[in-house]
């Protein structure tokens, strides 16, 4: 599949961008507490790294209804992907 990406670069980037609102690291649980703690321990560093290195602020939620990431985050991620 990697050999196809250069041919369909923009399409590939748009496909990746669709995941920003549904990425697992943005969805948390409150129960069981051990899982909530494990999510925090493993996923908070990822969120922090993305913010510190790329200045992209990702919102997290404990709700099932989902979280819409800010347009600014989507714009910055789009720019970052195009620079790769």
mmCIF file of C-alpha atoms in Angstrom, residues 25-75:
data_model
loop_
_atom_site.group_PDB
_atom_site.id
_atom_site.type_symbol
_atom_site.label_atom_id
_atom_site.label_comp_id
_atom_site.label_asym_id
_atom_site.label_seq_id
_atom_site.Cartn_x
_atom_site.Cartn_y
_atom_site.Cartn_z
ATOM 1 C CA UNK A 25 -6.218 8.210 22.492
ATOM 2 C CA UNK A 26 -8.921 10.883 22.654
ATOM 3 C CA UNK A 27 -11.545 8.583 24.189
ATOM 4 C CA UNK A 28 -11.304 7.675 27.863
ATOM 5 C CA UNK A 29 -13.241 5.634 30.343
ATOM 6 C CA UNK A 30 -14.044 6.196 33.994
ATOM 7 C CA UNK A 31 -14.623 2.535 34.804
ATOM 8 C CA UNK A 32 -12.959 0.343 35.671
ATOM 9 C CA UNK A 33 -10.622 2.707 37.461
ATOM 10 C CA UNK A 34 -7.604 0.554 36.617
ATOM 11 C CA UNK A 35 -8.322 0.979 32.893
ATOM 12 C CA UNK A 36 -8.848 4.729 33.284
ATOM 13 C CA UNK A 37 -5.490 4.975 35.036
ATOM 14 C CA UNK A 38 -3.795 2.906 32.343
ATOM 15 C CA UNK A 39 -5.258 5.088 29.588
ATOM 16 C CA UNK A 40 -3.991 8.181 31.374
ATOM 17 C CA UNK A 41 -0.542 6.661 31.896
ATOM 18 C CA UNK A 42 -0.146 5.544 28.290
ATOM 19 C CA UNK A 43 -2.099 8.084 26.286
ATOM 20 C CA UNK A 44 -1.494 11.378 28.078
ATOM 21 C CA UNK A 45 2.182 11.360 27.016
ATOM 22 C CA UNK A 46 1.079 10.957 23.382
ATOM 23 C CA UNK A 47 -1.312 13.920 23.641
ATOM 24 C CA UNK A 48 1.401 15.968 25.370
ATOM 25 C CA UNK A 49 4.028 15.077 22.754
ATOM 26 C CA UNK A 50 1.760 16.077 19.864
ATOM 27 C CA UNK A 51 1.067 19.385 21.588
ATOM 28 C CA UNK A 52 4.679 20.153 22.469
ATOM 29 C CA UNK A 53 6.266 19.070 19.188
ATOM 30 C CA UNK A 54 3.598 20.122 16.691
ATOM 31 C CA UNK A 55 1.478 22.644 18.647
ATOM 32 C CA UNK A 56 -1.615 20.541 17.979
ATOM 33 C CA UNK A 57 -4.031 20.492 20.896
ATOM 34 C CA UNK A 58 -6.173 17.373 20.946
ATOM 35 C CA UNK A 59 -9.292 17.262 23.093
ATOM 36 C CA UNK A 60 -10.176 14.143 25.062
ATOM 37 C CA UNK A 61 -13.554 12.965 26.284
ATOM 38 C CA UNK A 62 -15.133 10.443 28.602
ATOM 39 C CA UNK A 63 -18.434 10.643 26.742
ATOM 40 C CA UNK A 64 -19.687 8.180 24.145
ATOM 41 C CA UNK A 65 -21.017 10.957 21.947
ATOM 42 C CA UNK A 66 -17.568 11.809 20.696
ATOM 43 C CA UNK A 67 -15.357 14.805 20.484
ATOM 44 C CA UNK A 68 -14.923 17.110 17.528
ATOM 45 C CA UNK A 69 -11.369 18.346 17.366
ATOM 46 C CA UNK A 70 -10.893 22.060 16.822
ATOM 47 C CA UNK A 71 -10.597 23.248 13.222
ATOM 48 C CA UNK A 72 -7.168 24.649 14.112
ATOM 49 C CA UNK A 73 -5.971 21.172 15.135
ATOM 50 C CA UNK A 74 -7.230 19.732 11.866
ATOM 51 C CA UNK A 75 -5.548 22.490 9.845
#
